[in-house]
mmCIF file of C-alpha atoms in Angstrom:
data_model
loop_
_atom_site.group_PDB
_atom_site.id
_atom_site.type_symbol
_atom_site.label_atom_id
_atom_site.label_comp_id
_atom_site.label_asym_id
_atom_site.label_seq_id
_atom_site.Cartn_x
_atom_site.Cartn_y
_atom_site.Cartn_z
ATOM 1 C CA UNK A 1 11.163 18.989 -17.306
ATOM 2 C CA UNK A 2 10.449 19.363 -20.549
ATOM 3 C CA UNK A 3 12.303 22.962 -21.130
ATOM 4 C CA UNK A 4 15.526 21.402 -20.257
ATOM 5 C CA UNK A 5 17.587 21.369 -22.998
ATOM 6 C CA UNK A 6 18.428 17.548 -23.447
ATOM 7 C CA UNK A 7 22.395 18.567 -24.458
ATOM 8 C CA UNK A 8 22.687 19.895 -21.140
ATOM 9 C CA UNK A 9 21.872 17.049 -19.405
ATOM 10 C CA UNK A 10 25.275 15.428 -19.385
ATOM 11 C CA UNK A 11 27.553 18.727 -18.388
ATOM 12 C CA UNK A 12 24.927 18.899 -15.607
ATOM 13 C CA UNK A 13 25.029 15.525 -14.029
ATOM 14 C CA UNK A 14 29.071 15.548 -14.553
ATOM 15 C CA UNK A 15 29.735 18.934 -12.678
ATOM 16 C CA UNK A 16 27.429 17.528 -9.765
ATOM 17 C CA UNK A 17 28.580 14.208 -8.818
ATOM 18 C CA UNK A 18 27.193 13.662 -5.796
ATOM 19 C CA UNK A 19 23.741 14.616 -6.594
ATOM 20 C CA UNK A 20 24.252 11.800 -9.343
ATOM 21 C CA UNK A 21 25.553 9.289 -7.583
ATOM 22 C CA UNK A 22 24.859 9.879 -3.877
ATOM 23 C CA UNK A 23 20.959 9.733 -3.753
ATOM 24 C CA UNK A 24 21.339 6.232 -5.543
ATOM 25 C CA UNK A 25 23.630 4.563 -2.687
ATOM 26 C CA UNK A 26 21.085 6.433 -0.074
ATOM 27 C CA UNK A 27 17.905 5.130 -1.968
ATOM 28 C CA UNK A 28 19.677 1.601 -2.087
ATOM 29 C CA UNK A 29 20.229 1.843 1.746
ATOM 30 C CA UNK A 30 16.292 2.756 2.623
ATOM 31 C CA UNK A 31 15.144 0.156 -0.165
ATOM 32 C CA UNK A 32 16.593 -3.013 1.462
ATOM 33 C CA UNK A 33 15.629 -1.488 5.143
ATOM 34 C CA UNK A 34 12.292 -1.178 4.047
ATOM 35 C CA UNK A 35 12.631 -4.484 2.392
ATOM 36 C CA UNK A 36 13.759 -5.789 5.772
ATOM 37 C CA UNK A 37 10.458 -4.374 7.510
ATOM 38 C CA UNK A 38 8.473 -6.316 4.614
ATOM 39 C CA UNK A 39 9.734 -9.430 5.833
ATOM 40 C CA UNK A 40 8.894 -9.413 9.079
ATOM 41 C CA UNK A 41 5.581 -7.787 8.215
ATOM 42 C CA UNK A 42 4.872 -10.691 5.973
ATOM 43 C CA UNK A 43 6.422 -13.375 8.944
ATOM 44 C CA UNK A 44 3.551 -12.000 11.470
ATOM 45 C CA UNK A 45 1.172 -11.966 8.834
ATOM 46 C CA UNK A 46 1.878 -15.851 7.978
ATOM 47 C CA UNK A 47 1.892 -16.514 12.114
ATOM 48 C CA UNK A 48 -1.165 -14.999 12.749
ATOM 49 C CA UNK A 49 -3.188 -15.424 9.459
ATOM 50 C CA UNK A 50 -3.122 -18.687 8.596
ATOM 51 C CA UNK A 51 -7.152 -19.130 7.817
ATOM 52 C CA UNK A 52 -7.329 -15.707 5.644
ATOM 53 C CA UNK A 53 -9.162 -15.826 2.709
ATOM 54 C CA UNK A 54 -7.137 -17.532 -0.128
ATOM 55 C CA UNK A 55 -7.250 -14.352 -2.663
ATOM 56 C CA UNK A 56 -6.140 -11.987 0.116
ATOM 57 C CA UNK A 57 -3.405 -14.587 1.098
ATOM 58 C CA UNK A 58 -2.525 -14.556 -3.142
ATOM 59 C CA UNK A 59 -2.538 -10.804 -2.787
ATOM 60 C CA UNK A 60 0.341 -10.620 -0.370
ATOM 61 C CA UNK A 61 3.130 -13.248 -1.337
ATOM 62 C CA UNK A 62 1.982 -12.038 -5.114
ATOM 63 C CA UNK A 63 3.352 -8.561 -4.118
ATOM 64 C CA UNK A 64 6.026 -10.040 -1.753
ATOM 65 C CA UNK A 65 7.516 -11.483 -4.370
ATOM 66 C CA UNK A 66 7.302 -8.619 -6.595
ATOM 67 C CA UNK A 67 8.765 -6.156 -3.897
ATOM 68 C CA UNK A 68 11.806 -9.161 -3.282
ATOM 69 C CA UNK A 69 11.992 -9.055 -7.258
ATOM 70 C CA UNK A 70 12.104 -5.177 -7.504
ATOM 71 C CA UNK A 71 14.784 -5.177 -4.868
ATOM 72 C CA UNK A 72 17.110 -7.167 -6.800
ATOM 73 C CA UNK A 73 16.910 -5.322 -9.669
ATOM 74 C CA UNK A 74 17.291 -2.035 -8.280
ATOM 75 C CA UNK A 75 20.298 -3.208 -6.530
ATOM 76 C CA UNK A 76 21.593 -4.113 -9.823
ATOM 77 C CA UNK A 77 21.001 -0.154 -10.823
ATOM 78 C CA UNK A 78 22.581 1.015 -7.942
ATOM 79 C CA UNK A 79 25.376 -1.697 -7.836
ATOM 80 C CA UNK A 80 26.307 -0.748 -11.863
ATOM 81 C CA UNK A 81 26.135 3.470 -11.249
ATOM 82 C CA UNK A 82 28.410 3.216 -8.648
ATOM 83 C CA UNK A 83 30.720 0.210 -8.779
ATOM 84 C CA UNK A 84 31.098 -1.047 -12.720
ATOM 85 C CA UNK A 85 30.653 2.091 -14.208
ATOM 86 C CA UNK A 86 32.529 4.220 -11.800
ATOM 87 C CA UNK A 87 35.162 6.122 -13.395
ATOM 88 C CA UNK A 88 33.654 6.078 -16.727
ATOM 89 C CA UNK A 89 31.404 8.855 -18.529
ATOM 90 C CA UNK A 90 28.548 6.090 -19.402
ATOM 91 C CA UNK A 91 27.724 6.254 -15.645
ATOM 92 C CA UNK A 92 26.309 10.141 -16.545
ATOM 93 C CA UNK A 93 25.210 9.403 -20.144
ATOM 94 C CA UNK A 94 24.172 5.438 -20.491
ATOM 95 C CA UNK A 95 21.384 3.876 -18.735
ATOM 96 C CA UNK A 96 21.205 0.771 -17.821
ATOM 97 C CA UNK A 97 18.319 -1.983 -18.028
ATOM 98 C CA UNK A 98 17.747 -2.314 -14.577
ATOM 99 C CA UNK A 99 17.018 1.438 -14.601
ATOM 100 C CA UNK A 100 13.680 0.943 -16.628
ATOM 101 C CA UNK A 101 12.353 -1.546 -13.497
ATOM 102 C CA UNK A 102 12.128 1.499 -11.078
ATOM 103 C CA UNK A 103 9.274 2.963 -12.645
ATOM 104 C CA UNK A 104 7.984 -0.506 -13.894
ATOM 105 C CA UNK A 105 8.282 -2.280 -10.921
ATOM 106 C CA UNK A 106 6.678 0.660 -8.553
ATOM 107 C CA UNK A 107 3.963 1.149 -11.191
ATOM 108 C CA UNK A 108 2.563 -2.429 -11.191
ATOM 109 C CA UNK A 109 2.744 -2.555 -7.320
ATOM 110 C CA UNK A 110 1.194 0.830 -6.764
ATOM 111 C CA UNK A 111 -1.480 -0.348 -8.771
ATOM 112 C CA UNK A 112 -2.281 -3.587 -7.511
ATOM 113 C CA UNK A 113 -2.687 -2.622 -4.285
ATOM 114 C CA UNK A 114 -4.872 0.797 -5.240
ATOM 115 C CA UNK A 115 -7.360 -1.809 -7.030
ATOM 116 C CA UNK A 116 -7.371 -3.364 -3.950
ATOM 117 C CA UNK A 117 -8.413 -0.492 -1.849
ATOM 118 C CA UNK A 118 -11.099 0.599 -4.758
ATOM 119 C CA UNK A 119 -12.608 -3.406 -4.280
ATOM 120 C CA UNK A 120 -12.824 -2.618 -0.472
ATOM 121 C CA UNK A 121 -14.249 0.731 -0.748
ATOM 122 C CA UNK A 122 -16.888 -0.825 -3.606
ATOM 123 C CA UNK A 123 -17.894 -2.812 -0.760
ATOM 124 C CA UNK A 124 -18.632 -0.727 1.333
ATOM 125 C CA UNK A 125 -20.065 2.364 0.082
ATOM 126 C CA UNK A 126 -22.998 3.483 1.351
ATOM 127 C CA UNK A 127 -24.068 5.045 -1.920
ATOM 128 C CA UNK A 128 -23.559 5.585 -5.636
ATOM 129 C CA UNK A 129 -21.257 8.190 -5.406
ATOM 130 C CA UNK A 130 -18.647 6.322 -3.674
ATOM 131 C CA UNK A 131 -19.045 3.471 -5.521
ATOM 132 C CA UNK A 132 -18.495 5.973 -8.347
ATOM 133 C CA UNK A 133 -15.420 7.188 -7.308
ATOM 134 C CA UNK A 134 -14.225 3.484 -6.500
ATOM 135 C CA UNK A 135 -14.479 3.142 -10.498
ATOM 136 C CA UNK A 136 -12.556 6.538 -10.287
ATOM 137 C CA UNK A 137 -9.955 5.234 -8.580
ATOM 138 C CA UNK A 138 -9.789 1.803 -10.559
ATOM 139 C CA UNK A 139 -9.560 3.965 -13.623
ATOM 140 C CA UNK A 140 -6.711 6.038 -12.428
ATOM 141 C CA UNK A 141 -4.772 3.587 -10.917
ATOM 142 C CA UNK A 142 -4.911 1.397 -14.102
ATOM 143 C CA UNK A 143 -3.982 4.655 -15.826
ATOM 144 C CA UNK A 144 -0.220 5.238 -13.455
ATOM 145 C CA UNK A 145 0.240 1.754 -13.659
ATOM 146 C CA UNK A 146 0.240 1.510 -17.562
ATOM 147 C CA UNK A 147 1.994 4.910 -17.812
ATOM 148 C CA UNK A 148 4.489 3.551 -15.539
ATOM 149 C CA UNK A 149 5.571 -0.086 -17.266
ATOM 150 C CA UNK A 150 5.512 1.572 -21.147
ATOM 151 C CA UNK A 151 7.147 4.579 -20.139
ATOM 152 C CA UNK A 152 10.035 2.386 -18.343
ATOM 153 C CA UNK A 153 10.426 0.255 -21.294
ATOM 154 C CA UNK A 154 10.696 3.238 -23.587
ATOM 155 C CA UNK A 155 13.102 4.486 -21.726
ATOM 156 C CA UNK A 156 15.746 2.217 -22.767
ATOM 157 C CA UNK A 157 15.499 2.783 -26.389
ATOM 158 C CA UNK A 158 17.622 4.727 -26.560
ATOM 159 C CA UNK A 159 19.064 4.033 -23.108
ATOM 160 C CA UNK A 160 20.360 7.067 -22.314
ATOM 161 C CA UNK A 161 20.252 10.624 -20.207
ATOM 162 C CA UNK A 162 18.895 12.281 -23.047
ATOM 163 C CA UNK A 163 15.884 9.998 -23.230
ATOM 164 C CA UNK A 164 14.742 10.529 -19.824
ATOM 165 C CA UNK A 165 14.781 14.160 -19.927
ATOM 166 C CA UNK A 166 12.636 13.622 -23.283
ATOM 167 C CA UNK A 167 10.241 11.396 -21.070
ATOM 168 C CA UNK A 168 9.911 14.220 -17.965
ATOM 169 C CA UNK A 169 6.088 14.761 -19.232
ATOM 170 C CA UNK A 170 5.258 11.134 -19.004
ATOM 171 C CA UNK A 171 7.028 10.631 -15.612
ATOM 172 C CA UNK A 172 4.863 13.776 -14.501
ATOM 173 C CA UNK A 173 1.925 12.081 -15.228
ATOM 174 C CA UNK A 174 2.400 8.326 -13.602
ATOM 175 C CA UNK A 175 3.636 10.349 -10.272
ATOM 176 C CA UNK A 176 0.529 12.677 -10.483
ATOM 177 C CA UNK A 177 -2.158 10.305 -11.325
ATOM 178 C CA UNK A 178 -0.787 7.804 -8.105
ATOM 179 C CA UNK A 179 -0.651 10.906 -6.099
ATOM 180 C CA UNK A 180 -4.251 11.972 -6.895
ATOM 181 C CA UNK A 181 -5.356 8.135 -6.381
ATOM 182 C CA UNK A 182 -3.386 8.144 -3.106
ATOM 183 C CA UNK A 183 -5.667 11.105 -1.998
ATOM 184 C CA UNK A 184 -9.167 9.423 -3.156
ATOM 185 C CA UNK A 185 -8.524 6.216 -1.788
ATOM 186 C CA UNK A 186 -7.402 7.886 1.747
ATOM 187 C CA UNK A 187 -10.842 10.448 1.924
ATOM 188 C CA UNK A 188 -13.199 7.366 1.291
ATOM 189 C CA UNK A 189 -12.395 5.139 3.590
ATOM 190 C CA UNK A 190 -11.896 8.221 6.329
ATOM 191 C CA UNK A 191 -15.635 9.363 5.128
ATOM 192 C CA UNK A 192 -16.870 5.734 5.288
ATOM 193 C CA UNK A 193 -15.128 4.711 8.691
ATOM 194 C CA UNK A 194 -16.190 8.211 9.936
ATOM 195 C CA UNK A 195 -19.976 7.426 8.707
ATOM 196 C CA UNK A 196 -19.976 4.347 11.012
ATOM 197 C CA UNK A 197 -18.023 5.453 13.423
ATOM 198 C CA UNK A 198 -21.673 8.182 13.690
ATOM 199 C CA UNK A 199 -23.890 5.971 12.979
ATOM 200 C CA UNK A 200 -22.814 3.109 15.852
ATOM 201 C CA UNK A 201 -24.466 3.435 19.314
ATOM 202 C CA UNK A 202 -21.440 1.376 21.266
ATOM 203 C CA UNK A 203 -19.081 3.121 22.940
ATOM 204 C CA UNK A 204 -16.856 0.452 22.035
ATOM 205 C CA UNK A 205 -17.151 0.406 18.376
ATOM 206 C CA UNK A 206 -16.530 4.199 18.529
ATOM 207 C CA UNK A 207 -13.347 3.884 20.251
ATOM 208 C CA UNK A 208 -12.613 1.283 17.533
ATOM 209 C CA UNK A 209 -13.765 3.201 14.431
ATOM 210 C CA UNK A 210 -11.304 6.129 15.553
ATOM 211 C CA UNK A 211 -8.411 4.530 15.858
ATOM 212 C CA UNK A 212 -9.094 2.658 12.147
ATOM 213 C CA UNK A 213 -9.493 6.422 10.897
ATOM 214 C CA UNK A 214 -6.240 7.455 12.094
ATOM 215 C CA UNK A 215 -4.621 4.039 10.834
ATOM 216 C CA UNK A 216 -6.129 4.494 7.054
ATOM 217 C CA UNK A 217 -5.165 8.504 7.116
ATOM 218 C CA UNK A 218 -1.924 7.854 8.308
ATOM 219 C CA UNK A 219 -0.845 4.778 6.104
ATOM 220 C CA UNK A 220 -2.787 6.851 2.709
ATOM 221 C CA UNK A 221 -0.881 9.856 3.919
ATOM 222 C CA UNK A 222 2.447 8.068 4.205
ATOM 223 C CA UNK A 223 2.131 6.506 0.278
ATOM 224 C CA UNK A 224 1.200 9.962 -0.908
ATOM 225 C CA UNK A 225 3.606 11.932 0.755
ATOM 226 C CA UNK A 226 6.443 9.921 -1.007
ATOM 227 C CA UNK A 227 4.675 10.487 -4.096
ATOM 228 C CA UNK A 228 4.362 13.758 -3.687
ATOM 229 C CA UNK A 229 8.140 14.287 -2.819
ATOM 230 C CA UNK A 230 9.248 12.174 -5.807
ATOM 231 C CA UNK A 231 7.042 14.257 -8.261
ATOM 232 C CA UNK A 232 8.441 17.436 -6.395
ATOM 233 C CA UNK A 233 12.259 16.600 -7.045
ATOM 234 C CA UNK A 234 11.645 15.076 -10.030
ATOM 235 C CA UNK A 235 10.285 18.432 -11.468
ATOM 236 C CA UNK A 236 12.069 20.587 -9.128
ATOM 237 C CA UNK A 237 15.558 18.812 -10.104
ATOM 238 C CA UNK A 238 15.376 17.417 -13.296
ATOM 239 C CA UNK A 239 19.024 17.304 -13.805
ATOM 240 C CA UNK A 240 19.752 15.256 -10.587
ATOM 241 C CA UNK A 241 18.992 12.009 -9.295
ATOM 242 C CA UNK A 242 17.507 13.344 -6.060
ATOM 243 C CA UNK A 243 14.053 11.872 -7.173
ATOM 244 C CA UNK A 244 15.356 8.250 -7.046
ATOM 245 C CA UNK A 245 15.463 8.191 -3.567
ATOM 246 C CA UNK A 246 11.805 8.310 -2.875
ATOM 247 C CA UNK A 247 11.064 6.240 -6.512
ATOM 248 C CA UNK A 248 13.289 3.519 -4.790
ATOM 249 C CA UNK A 249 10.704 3.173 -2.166
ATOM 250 C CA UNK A 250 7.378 4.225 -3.420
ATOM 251 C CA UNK A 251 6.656 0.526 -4.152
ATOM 252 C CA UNK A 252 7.462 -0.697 -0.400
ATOM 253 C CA UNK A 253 5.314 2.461 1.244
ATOM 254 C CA UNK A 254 2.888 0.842 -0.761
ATOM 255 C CA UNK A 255 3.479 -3.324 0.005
ATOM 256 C CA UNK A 256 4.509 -2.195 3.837
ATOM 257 C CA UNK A 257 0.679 0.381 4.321
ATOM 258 C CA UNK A 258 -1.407 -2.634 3.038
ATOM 259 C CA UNK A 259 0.310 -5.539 5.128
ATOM 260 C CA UNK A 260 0.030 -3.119 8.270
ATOM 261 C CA UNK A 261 -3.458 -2.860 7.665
ATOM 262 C CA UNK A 262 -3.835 -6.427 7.544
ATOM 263 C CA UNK A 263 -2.032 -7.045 10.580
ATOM 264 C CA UNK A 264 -3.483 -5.045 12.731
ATOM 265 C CA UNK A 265 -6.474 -7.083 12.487
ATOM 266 C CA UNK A 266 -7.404 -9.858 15.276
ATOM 267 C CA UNK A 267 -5.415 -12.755 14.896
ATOM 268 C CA UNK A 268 -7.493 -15.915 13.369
ATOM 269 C CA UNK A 269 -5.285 -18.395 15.503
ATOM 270 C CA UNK A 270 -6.602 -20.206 18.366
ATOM 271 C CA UNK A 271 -5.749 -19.583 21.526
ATOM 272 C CA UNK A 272 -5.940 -20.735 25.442
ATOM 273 C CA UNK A 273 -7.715 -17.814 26.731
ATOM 274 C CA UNK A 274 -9.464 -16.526 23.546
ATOM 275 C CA UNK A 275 -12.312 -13.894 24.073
ATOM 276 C CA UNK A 276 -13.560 -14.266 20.531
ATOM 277 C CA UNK A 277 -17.315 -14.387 18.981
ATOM 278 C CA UNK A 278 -18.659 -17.293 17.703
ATOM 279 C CA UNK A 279 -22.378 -16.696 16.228
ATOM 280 C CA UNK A 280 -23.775 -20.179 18.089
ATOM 281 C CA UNK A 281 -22.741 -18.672 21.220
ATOM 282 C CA UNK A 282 -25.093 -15.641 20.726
ATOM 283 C CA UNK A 283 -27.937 -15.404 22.734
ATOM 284 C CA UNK A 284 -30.424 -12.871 23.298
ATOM 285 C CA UNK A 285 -32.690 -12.426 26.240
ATOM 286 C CA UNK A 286 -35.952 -13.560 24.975
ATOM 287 C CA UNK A 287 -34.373 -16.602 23.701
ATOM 288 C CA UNK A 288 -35.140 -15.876 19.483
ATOM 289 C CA UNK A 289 -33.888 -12.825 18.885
ATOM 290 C CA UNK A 290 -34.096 -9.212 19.244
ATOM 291 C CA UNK A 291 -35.739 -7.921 22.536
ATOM 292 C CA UNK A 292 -37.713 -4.685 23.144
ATOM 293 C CA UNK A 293 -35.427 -3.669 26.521
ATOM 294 C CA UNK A 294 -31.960 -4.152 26.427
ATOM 295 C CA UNK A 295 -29.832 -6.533 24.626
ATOM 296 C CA UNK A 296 -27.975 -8.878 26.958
ATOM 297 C CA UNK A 297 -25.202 -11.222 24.935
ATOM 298 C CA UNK A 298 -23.742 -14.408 26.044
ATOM 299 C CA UNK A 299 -20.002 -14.945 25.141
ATOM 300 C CA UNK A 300 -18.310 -18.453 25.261
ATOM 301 C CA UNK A 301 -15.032 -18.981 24.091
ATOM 302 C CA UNK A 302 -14.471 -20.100 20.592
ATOM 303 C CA UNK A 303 -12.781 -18.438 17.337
ATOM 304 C CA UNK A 304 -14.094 -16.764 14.038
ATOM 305 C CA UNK A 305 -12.097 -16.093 10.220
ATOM 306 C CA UNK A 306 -13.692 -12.805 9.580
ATOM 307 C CA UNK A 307 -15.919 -10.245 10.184
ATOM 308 C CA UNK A 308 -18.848 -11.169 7.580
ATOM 309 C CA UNK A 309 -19.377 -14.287 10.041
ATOM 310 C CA UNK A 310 -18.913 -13.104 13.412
ATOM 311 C CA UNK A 311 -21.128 -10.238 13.191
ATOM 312 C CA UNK A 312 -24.369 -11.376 11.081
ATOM 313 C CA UNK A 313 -27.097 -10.213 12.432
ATOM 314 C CA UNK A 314 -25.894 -7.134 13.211
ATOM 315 C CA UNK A 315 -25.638 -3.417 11.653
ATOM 316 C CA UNK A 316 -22.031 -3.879 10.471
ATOM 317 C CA UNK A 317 -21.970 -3.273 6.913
ATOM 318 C CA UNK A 318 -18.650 -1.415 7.091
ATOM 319 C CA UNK A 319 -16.811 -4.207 9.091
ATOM 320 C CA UNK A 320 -15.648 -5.722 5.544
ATOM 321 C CA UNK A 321 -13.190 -2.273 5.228
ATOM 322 C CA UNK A 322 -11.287 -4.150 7.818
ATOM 323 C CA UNK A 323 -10.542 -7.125 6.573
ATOM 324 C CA UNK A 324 -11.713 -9.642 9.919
ATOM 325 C CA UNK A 325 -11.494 -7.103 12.507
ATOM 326 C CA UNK A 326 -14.718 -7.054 15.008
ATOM 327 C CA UNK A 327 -16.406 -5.654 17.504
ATOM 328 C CA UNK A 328 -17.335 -8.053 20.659
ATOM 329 C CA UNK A 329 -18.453 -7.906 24.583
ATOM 330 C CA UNK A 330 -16.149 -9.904 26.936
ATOM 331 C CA UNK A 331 -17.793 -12.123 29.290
ATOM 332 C CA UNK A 332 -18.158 -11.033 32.537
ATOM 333 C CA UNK A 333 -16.430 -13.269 35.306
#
């Protein structure tokens, strides 16, 4: 925090050596595991979503890539604190380059996939507000993202302890502005999802809508949880390196919530036994189009890419929040 006296930061981090050193071999542990989940979030994603839109498909090896990259470096950090620099004061007092990508690196991620979310929720608000709070949350993620990457290259000049406790306000506000943007994104989809799910008169698509509303509160919840906790230790402890350990992995809750949300979509590939809606296959009972009694649809088997074509015609203008996923009537044997 900013009241710390900056010559105390050194005695500080010297007399408590494992609160220095420790969280950065834990954080490096839980960065490569969740770097490890990444992968094989990214291998089901390439099995099973071969046909997806080629900006989405840009989206996700863009931020693979950057996650892999971010790894790397942050291995470097932990690799230098503990090994080169062990048994030397610079380890308590110098900081080194690779330090500057944790806030960086989690910055730029954090806020490419928050503009995503915003994009999706522009879509599909159902009125001006929430289209005006998808600006919101453009605006503020934007606004952690650039506070992040400046305030991690300022940080190494001078590259040292000193510096950082200098740059407490600034770190304050990148963790509170992605905390508050965490919380906006996570209300409008539940509000939008919830909308439909009210709105809907299958019994199916309700079942549906409710499980996508516990899927989008619990992946928003997870990304701002560990930015709450971060900003937490980070004031709470501002002479210890506790708050690495959830910086370290902010940018993977973040990477890991949006692939999970893409996989849990219907797979576009093929298969034997597929149950899937094709629109030429839709037939209504009066031959043209919408009856007066009940609607009676005829399923054959074929496959669809995504939601926008499988469902036109009907009252699905929230299906886009899902990225593909649809609602469809088997055919009875």
């Amino acid at each position: 925090m900013a009241s710390v006296a900056p010559h105390i930061a050194l005695q500080v981090l010297e007399s408590e050596i494992a609160a220095a050193v420790g969280p950065i071999f834990i954080a490096n542990i839980l960065n490569w595991m969740f770097m490890g989940t990444l992968v094989m979030q990214l291998y089901t994603y390439y099995q099973n979503y071969p046909s997806d839109r080629i900006a989405v498909r840009i989206l996700v090896y863009t931020l693979f890539i950057l996650d892999f990259a971010q790894t790397i470096m942050l291995t470097h950090h932990g690799w230098w604190c503990i090994v080169t620099s062990w048994g030397t004061s610079q380890v308590f007092s110098v900081l080194v380059w690779s330090a500057a990508m944790i806030p960086f690196m989690c910055g730029l991620i954090a806020g490419i996939v928050q503009v995503f979310y915003a994009f999706r929720i522009w879509r599909l608000a159902p009125n001006k507000f929430i289209r005006s709070v998808a600006i919101l949350i453009v605006v503020l993620a934007l606004t952690q993202s650039m506070t992040a990457m400046v305030t991690g290259i300022v940080l190494l000049h001078p590259p040292d302890v000193n510096n950082l406790i200098r740059l407490h306000p600034e770190f304050s506000t990148w963790l509170g502005t992605s905390l508050a943007d965490d919380i906006l994104i996570t209300a409008c989809m539940t509000y939008i999802l919830a909308k439909a799910k009210k709105d809907t008169s299958w019994s199916a698509s309700e079942t549906l809508l409710a499980s996508l509303i516990n899927r989008v509160i619990t992946t928003g919840a997870a990304t701002a949880v560990c930015a709450a906790v971060d900003l937490g230790m980070f004031l709470g402890y501002p002479t210890t390196n506790y708050h690495v350990v959830p910086a370290y992995i902010l940018g993977k809750f973040y990477t890991n919530s949006l692939m999970l949300t893409l996989n849990l979509r219907r797979p576009h590939v093929a298969k034997d036994n597929s149950d899937s809606l094709p629109m030429d296959s839709v037939k209504f009972a009066n031959g043209t189009g919408m009856s007066r009694g009940r609607l009676h649809v005829q399923v054959d088997q074929a496959t669809f890419s995504n939601a926008d074509e499988a469902m036109a015609g009907y009252d699905t203008k929230w299906m886009p929040a899902v990225g593909g996923l649809c609602i469809y009537k088997r055919r009875r044997s």
